[in-house]
JSON list of C-alpha atoms in Angstrom, two decimals:
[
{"chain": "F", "resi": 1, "resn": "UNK", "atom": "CA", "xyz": [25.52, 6.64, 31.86]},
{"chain": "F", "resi": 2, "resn": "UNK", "atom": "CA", "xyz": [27.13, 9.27, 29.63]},
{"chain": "F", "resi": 3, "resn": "UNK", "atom": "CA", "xyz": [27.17, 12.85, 30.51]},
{"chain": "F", "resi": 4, "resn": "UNK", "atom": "CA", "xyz": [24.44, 15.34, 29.12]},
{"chain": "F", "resi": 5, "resn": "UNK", "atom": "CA", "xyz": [27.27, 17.87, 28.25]},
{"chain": "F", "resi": 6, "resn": "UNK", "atom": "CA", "xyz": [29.50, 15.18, 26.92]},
{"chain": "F", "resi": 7, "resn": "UNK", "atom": "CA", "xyz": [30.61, 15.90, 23.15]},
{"chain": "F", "resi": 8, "resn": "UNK", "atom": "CA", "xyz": [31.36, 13.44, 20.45]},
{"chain": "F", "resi": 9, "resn": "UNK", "atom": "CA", "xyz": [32.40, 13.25, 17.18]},
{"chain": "F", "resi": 10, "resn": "UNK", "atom": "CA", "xyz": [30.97, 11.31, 14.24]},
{"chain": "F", "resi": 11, "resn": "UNK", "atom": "CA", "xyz": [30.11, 10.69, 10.84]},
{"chain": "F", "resi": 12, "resn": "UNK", "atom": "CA", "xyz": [27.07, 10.34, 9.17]},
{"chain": "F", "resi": 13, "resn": "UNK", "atom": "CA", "xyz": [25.00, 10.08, 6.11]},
{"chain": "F", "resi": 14, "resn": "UNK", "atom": "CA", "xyz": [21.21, 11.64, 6.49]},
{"chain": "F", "resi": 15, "resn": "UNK", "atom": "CA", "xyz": [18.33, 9.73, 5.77]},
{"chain": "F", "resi": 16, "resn": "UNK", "atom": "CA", "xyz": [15.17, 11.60, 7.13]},
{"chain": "F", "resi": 17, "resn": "UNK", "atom": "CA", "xyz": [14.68, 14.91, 8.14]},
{"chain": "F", "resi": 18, "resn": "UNK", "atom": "CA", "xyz": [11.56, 17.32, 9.89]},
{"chain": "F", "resi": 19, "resn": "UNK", "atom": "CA", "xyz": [11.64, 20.85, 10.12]},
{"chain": "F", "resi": 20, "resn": "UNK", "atom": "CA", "xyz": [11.03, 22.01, 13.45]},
{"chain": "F", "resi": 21, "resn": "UNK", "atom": "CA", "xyz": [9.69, 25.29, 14.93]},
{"chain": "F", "resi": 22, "resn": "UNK", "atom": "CA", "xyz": [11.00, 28.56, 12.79]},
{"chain": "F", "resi": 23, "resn": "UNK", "atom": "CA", "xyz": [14.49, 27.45, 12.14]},
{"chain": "F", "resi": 24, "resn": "UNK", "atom": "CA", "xyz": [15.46, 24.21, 13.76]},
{"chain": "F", "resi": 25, "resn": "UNK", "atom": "CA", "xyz": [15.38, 20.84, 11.98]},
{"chain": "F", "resi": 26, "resn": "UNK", "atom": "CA", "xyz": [15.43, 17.38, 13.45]},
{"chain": "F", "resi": 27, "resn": "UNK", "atom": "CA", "xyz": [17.77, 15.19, 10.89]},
{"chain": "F", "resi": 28, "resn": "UNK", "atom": "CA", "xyz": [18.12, 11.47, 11.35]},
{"chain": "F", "resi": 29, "resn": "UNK", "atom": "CA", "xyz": [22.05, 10.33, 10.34]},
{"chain": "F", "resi": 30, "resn": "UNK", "atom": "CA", "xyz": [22.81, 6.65, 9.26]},
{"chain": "F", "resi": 31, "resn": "UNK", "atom": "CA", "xyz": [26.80, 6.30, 11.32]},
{"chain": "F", "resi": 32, "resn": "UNK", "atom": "CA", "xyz": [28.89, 3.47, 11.90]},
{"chain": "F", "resi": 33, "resn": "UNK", "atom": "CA", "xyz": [27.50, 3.04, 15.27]},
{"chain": "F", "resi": 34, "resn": "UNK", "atom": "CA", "xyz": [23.46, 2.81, 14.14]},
{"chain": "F", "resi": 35, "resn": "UNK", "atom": "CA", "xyz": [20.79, 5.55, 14.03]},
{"chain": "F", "resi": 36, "resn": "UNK", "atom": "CA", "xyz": [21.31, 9.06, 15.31]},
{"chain": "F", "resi": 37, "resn": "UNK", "atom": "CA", "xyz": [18.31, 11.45, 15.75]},
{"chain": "F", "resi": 38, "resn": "UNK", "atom": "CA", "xyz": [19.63, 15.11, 16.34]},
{"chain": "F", "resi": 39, "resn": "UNK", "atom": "CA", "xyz": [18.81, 18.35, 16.48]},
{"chain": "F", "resi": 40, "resn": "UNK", "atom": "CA", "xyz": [20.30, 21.09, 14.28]},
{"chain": "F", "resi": 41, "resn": "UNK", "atom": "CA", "xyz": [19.57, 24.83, 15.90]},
{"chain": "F", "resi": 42, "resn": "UNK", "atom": "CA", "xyz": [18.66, 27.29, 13.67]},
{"chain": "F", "resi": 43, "resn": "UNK", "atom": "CA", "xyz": [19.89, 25.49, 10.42]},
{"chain": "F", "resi": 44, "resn": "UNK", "atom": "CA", "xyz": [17.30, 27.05, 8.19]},
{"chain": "F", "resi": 45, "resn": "UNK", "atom": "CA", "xyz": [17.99, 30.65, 8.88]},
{"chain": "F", "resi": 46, "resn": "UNK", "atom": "CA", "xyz": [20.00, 32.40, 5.42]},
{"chain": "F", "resi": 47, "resn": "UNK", "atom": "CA", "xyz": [23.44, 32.59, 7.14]},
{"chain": "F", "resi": 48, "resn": "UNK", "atom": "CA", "xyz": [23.63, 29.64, 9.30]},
{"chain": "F", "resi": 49, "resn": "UNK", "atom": "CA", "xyz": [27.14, 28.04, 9.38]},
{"chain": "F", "resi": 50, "resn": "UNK", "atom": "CA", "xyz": [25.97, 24.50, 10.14]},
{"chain": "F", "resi": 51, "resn": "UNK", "atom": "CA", "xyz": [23.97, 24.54, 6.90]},
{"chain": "F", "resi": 52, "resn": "UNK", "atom": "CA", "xyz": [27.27, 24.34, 5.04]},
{"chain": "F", "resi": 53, "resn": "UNK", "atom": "CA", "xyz": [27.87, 21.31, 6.42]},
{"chain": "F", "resi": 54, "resn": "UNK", "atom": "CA", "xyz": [24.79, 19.02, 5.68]},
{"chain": "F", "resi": 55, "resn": "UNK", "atom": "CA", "xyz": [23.93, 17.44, 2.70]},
{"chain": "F", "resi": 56, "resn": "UNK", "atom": "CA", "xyz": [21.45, 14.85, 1.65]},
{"chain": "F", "resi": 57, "resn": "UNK", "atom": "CA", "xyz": [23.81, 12.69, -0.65]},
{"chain": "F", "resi": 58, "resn": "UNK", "atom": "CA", "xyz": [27.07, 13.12, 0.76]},
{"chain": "F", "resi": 59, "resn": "UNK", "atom": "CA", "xyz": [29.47, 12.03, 4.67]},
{"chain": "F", "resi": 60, "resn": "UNK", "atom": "CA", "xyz": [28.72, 14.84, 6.96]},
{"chain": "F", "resi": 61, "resn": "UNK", "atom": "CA", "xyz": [31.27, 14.87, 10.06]},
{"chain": "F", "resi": 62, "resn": "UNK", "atom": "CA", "xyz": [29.10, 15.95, 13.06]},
{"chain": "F", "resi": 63, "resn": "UNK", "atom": "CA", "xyz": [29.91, 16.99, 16.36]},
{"chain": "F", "resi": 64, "resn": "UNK", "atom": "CA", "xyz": [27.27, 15.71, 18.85]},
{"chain": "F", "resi": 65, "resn": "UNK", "atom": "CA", "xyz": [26.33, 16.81, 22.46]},
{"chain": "F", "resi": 66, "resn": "UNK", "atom": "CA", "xyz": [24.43, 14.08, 24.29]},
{"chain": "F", "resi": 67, "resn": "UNK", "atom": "CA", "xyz": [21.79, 15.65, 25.77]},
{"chain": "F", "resi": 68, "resn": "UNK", "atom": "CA", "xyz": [19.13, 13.79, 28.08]},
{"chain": "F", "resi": 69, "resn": "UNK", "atom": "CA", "xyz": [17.16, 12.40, 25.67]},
{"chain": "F", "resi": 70, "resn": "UNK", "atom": "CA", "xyz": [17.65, 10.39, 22.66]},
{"chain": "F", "resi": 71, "resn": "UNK", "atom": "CA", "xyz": [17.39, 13.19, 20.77]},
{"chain": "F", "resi": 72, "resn": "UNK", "atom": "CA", "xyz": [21.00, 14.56, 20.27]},
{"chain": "F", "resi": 73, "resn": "UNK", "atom": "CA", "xyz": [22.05, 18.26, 19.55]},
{"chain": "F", "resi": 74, "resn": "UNK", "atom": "CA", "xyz": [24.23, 18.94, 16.84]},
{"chain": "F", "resi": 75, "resn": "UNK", "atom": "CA", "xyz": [26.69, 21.24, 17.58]},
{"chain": "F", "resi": 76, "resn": "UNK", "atom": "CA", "xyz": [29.08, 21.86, 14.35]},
{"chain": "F", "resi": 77, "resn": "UNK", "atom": "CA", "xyz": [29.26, 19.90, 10.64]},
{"chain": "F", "resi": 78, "resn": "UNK", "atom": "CA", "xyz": [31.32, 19.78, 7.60]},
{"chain": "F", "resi": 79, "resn": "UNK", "atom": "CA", "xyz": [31.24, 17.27, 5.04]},
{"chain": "F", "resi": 80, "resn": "UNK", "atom": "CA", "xyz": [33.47, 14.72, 4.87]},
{"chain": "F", "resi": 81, "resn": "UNK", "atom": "CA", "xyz": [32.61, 13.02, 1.62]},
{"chain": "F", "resi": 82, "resn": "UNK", "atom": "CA", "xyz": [30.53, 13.38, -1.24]},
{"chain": "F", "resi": 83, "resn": "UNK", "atom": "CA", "xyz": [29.37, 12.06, -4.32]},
{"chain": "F", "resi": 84, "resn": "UNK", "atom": "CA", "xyz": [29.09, 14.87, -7.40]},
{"chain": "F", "resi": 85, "resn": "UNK", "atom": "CA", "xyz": [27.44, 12.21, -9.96]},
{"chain": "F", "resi": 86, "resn": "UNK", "atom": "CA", "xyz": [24.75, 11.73, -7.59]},
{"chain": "F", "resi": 87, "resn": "UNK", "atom": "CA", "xyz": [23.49, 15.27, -7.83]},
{"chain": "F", "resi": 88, "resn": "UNK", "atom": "CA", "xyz": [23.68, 15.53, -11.48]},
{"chain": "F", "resi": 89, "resn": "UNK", "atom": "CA", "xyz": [22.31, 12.28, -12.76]},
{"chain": "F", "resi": 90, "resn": "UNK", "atom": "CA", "xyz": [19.28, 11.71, -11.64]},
{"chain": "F", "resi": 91, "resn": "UNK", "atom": "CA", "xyz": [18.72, 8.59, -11.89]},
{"chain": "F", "resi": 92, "resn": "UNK", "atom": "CA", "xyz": [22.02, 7.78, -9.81]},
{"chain": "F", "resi": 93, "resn": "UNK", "atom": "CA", "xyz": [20.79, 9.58, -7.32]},
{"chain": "F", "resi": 94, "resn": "UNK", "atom": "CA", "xyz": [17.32, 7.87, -7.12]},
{"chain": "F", "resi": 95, "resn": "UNK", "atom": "CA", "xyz": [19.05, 4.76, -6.41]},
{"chain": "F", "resi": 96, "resn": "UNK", "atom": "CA", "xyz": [21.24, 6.28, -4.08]},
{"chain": "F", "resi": 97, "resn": "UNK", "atom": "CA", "xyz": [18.19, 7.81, -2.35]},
{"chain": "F", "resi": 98, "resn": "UNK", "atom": "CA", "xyz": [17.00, 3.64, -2.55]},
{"chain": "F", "resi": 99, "resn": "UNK", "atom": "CA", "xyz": [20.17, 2.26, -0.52]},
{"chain": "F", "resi": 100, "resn": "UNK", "atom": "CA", "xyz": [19.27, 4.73, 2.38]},
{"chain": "F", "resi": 101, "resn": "UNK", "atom": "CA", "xyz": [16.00, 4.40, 2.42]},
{"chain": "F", "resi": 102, "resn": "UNK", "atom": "CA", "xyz": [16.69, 0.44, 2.77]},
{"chain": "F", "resi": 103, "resn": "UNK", "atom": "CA", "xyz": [19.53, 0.82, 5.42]},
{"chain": "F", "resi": 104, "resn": "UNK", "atom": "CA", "xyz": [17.31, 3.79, 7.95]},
{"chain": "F", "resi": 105, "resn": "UNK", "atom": "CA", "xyz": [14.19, 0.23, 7.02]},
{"chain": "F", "resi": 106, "resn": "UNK", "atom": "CA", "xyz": [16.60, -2.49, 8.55]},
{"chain": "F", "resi": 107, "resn": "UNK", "atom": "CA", "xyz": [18.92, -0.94, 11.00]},
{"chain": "F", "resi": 108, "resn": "UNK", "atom": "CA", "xyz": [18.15, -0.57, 14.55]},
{"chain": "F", "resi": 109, "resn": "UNK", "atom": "CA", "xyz": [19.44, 2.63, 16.92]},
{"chain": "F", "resi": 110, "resn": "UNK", "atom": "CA", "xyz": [22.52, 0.53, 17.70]},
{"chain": "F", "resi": 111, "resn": "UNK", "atom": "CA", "xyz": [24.04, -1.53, 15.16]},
{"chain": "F", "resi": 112, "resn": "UNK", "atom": "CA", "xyz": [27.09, -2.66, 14.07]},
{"chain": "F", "resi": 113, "resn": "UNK", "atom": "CA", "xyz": [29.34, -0.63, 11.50]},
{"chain": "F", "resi": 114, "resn": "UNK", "atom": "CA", "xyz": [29.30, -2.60, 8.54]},
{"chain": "F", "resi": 115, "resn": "UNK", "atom": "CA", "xyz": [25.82, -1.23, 7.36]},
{"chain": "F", "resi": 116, "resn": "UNK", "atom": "CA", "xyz": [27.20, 1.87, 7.02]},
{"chain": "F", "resi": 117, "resn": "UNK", "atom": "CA", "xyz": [30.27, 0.87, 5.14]},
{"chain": "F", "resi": 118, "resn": "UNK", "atom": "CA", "xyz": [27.74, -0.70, 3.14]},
{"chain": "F", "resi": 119, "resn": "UNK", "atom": "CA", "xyz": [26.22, 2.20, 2.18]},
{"chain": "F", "resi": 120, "resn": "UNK", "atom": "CA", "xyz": [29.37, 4.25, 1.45]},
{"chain": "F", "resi": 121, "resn": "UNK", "atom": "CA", "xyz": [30.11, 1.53, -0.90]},
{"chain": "F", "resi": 122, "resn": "UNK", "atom": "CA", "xyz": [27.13, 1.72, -2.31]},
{"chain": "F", "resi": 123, "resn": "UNK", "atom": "CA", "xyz": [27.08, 5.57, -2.81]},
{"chain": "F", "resi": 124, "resn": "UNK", "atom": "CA", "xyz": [30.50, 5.56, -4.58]},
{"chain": "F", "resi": 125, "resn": "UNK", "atom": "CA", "xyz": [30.26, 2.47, -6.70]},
{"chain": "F", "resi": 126, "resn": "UNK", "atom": "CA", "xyz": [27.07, 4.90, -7.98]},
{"chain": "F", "resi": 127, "resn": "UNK", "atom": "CA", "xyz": [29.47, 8.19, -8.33]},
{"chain": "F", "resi": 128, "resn": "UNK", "atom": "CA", "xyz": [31.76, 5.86, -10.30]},
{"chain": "F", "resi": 129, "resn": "UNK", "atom": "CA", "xyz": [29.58, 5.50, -13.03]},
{"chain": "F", "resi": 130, "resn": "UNK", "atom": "CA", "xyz": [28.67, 1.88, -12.53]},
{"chain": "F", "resi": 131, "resn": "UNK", "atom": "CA", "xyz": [25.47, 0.27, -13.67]},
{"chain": "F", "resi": 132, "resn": "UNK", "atom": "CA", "xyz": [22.54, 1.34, -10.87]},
{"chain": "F", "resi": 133, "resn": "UNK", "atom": "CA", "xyz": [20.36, -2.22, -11.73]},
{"chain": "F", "resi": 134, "resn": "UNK", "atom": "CA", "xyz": [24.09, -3.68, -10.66]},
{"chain": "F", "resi": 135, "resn": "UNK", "atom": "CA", "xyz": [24.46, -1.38, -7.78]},
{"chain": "F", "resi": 136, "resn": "UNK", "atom": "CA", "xyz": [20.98, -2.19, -6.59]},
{"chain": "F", "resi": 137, "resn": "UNK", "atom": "CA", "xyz": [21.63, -5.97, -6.60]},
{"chain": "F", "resi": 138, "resn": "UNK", "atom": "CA", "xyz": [24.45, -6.04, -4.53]},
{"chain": "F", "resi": 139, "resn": "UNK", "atom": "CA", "xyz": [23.24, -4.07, -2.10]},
{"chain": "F", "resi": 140, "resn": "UNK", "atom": "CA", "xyz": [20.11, -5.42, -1.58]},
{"chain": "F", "resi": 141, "resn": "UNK", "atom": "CA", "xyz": [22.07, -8.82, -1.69]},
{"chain": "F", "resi": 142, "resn": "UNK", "atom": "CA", "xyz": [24.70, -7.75, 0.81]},
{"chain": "F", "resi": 143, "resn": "UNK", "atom": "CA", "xyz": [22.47, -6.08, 2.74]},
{"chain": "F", "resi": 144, "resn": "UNK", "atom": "CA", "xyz": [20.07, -10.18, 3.03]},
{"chain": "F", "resi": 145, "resn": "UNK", "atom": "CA", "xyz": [23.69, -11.52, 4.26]},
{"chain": "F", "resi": 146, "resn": "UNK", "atom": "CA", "xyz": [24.48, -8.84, 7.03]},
{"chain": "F", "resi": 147, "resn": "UNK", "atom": "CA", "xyz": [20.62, -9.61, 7.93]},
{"chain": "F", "resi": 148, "resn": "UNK", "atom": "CA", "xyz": [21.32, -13.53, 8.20]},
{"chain": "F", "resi": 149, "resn": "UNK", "atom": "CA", "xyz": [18.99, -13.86, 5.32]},
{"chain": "F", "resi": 150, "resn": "UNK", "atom": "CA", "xyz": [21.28, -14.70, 2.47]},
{"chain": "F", "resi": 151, "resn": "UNK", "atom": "CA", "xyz": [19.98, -16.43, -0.22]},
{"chain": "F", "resi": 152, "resn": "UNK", "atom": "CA", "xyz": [21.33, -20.39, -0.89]},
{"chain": "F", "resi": 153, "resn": "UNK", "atom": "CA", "xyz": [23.14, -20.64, -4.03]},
{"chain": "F", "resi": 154, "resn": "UNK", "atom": "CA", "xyz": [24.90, -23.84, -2.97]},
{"chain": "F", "resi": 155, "resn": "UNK", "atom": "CA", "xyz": [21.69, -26.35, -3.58]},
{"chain": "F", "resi": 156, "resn": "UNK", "atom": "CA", "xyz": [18.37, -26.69, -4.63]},
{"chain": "F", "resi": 157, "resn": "UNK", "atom": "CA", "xyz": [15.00, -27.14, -2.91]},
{"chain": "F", "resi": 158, "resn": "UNK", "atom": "CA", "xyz": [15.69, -30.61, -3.25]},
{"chain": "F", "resi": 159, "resn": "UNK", "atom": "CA", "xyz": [18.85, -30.28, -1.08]},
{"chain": "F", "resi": 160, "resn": "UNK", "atom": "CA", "xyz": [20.88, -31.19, -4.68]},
{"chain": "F", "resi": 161, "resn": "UNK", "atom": "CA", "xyz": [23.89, -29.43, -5.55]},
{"chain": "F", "resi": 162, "resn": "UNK", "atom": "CA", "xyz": [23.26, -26.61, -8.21]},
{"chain": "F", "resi": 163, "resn": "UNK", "atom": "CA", "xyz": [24.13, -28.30, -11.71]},
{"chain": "F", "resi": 164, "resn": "UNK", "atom": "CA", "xyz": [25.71, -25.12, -14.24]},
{"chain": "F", "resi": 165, "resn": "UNK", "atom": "CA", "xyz": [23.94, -27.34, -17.26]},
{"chain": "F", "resi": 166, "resn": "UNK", "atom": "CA", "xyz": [20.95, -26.68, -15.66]},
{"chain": "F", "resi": 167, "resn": "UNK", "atom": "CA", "xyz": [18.29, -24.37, -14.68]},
{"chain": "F", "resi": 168, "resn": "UNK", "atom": "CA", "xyz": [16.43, -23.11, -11.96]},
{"chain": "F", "resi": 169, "resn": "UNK", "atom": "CA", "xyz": [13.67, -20.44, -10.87]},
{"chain": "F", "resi": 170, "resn": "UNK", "atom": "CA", "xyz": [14.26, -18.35, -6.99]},
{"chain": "F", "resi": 171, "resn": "UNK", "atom": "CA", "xyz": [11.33, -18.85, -5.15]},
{"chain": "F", "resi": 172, "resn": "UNK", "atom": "CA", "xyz": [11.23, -15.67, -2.88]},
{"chain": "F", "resi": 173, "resn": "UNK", "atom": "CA", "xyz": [9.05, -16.99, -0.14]},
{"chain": "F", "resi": 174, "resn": "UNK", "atom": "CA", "xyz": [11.74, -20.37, 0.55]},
{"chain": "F", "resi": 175, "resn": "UNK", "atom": "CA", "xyz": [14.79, -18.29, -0.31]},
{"chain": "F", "resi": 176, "resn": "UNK", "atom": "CA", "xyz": [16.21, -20.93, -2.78]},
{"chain": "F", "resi": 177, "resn": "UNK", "atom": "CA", "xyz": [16.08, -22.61, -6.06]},
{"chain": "F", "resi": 178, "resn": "UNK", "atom": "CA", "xyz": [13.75, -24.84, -7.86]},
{"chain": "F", "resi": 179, "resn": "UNK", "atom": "CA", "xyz": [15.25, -26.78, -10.78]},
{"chain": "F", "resi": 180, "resn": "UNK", "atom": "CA", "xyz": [12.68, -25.77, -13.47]},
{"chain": "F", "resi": 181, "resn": "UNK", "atom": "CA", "xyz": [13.23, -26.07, -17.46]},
{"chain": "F", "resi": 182, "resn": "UNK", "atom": "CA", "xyz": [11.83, -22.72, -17.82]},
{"chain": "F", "resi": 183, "resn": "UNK", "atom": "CA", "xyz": [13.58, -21.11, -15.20]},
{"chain": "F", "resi": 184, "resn": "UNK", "atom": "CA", "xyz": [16.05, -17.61, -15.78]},
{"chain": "F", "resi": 185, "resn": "UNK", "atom": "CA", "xyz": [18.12, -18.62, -13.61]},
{"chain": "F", "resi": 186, "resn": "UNK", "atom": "CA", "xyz": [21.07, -20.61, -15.40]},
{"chain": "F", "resi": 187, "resn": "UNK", "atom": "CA", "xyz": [24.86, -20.73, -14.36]},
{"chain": "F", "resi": 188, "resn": "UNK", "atom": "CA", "xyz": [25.65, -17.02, -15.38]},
{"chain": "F", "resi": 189, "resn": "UNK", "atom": "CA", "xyz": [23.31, -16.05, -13.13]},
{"chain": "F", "resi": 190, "resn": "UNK", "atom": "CA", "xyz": [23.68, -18.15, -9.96]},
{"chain": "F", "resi": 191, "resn": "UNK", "atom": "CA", "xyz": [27.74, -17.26, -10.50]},
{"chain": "F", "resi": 192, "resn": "UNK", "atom": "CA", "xyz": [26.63, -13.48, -10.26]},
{"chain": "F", "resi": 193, "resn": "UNK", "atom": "CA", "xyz": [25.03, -13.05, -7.18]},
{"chain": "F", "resi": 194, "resn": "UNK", "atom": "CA", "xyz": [27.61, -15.55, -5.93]},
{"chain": "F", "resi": 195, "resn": "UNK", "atom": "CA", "xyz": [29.58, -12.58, -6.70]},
{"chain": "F", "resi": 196, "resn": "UNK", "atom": "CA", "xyz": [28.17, -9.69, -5.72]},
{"chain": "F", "resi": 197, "resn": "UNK", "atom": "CA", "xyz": [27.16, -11.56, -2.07]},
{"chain": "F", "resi": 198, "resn": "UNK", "atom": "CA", "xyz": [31.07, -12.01, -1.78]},
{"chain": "F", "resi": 199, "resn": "UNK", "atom": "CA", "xyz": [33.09, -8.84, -3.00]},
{"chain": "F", "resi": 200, "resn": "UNK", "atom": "CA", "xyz": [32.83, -5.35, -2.96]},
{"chain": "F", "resi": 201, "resn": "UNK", "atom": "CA", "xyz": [31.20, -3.44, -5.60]},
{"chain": "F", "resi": 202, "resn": "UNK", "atom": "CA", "xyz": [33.60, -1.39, -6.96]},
{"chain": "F", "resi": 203, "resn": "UNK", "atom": "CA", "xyz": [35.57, -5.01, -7.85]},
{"chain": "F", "resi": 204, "resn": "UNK", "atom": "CA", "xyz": [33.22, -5.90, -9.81]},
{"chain": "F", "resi": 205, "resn": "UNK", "atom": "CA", "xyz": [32.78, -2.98, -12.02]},
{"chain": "F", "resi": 206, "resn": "UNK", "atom": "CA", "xyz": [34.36, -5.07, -15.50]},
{"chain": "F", "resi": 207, "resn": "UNK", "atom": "CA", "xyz": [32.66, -8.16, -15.04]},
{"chain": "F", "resi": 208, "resn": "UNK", "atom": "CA", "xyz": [31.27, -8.67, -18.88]},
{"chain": "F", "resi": 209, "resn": "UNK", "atom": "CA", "xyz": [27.36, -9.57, -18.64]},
{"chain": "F", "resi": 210, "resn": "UNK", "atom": "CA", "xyz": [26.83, -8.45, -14.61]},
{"chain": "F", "resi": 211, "resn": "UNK", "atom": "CA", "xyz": [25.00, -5.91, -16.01]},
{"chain": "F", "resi": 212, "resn": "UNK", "atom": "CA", "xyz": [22.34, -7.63, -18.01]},
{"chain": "F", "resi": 213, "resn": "UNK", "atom": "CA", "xyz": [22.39, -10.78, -15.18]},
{"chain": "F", "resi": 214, "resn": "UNK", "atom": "CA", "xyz": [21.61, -7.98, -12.77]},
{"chain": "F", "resi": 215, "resn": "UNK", "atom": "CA", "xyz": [18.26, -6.31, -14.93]},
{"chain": "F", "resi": 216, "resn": "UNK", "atom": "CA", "xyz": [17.43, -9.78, -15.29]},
{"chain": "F", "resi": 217, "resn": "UNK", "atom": "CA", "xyz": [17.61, -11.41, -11.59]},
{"chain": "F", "resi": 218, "resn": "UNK", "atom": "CA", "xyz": [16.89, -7.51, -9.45]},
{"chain": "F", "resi": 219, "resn": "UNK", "atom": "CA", "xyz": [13.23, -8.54, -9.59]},
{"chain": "F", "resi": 220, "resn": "UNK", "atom": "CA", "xyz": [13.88, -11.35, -7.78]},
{"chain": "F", "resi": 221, "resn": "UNK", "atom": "CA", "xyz": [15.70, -9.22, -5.22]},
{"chain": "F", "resi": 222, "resn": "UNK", "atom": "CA", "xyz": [13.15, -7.21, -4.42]},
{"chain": "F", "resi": 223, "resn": "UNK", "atom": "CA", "xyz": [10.61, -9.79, -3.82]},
{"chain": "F", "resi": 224, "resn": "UNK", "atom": "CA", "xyz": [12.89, -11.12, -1.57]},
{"chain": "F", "resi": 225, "resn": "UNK", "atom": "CA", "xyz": [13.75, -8.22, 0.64]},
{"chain": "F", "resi": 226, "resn": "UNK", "atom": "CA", "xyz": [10.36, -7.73, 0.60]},
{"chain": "F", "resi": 227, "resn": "UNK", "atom": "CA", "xyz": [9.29, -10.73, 1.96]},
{"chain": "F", "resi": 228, "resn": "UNK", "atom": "CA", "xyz": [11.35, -9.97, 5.02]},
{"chain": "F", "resi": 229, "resn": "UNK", "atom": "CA", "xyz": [11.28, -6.17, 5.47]}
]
């Protein structure tokens, strides 16, 4: 059992926060190690110094006493990261305000650290200017995998192998392909979210046609996730 006056040090990325009494606020951090609820002591008054050091789209470095509770006090903050493009364009930063959201839905209090890498990756393959419907994909995509949802892309419903003359239509609810005439999606596509299931974003920022795969296909996506979560 840890020690109520023990002190830690970690990073984190906020995804919810409640204002609490006159000045406190209760903030809930995405970190490498899962969920962490704390509790920010007068944040909200005009000169508080920990206000500095939270933002909504951006790596705060916290400093964390246990307390007896889960609900952690945070005892100093500065940020460690951010991401500028996410402030200014807005639809960048509705996206980025997506991959959170989806991350807080799916993660438990404990969880491993690659969800959170995840989402730094997503935040700056954003702040580098690349294609949010792209972005979107591969997170959402990435995100199935980590789950131990990912979708097959190595046969059909049938149990065939995927033919590249050919084409096929996702069924959400079975997670794979049906070969159908009249299906969108054809080899381009199947090779893309082989892609973006497989290697970070940012590597696949000049990849001619990802773009319009990914408007294309994200519908798809999103039925999917939502079938699960």
């Amino acid at each position: 059992m840890k020690n109520p006056s023990e002190r830690s040090v970690t990073q984190g990325i906020i995804s919810k926060r409640t204002d609490y009494r006159e000045a406190d606020r209760i903030l809930t951090f995405i970190t490498p190690a899962g969920k962490l609820r704390g509790m920010v002591r007068g944040v909200r008054k005009p000169k508080s110094k920990l206000a500095g050091g939270l933002s909504l789209m951006a790596v705060c470095q916290l400093s964390v006493l246990q307390g007896r509770g889960e609900l952690k006090q945070i005892i100093s903050t500065r940020i460690a990261e951010t991401f500028p493009r996410l402030t200014e364009d807005y639809d960048a930063m509705m996206v980025g305000y997506l991959l959170i959201e989806l991350t807080d839905k799916v993660i438990e209090d404990e969880a491993e650290s690659g969800y959170f890498d995840l989402l730094v990756e997503g935040l700056k393959a954003l702040d580098a200017g690349m294609s949010s419907e792209v972005v979107e994909l591969g997170f959402r995509l990435r995100l199935l995998k980590m789950l131990g949802h990912q979708p097959e892309l190595e046969q059909d419903s049938d149990g065939d192998k995927l033919d590249a003359s050919k084409t096929y239509t996702f069924v959400p609810q079975e997670g794979v392909l049906h070969l159908n005439e009249a299906g969108n999606f054809n080899a381009d596509a199947i090779k893309a979210w082989r892609l973006l299931l497989n290697f970070p974003l940012i590597k696949t920022a000049k990849v001619k046609g990802l773009a319009e795969v990914a408007g294309q296909t994200l519908p798809v996506a999103r039925a999917l996730f939502a079938q699960l979560y």
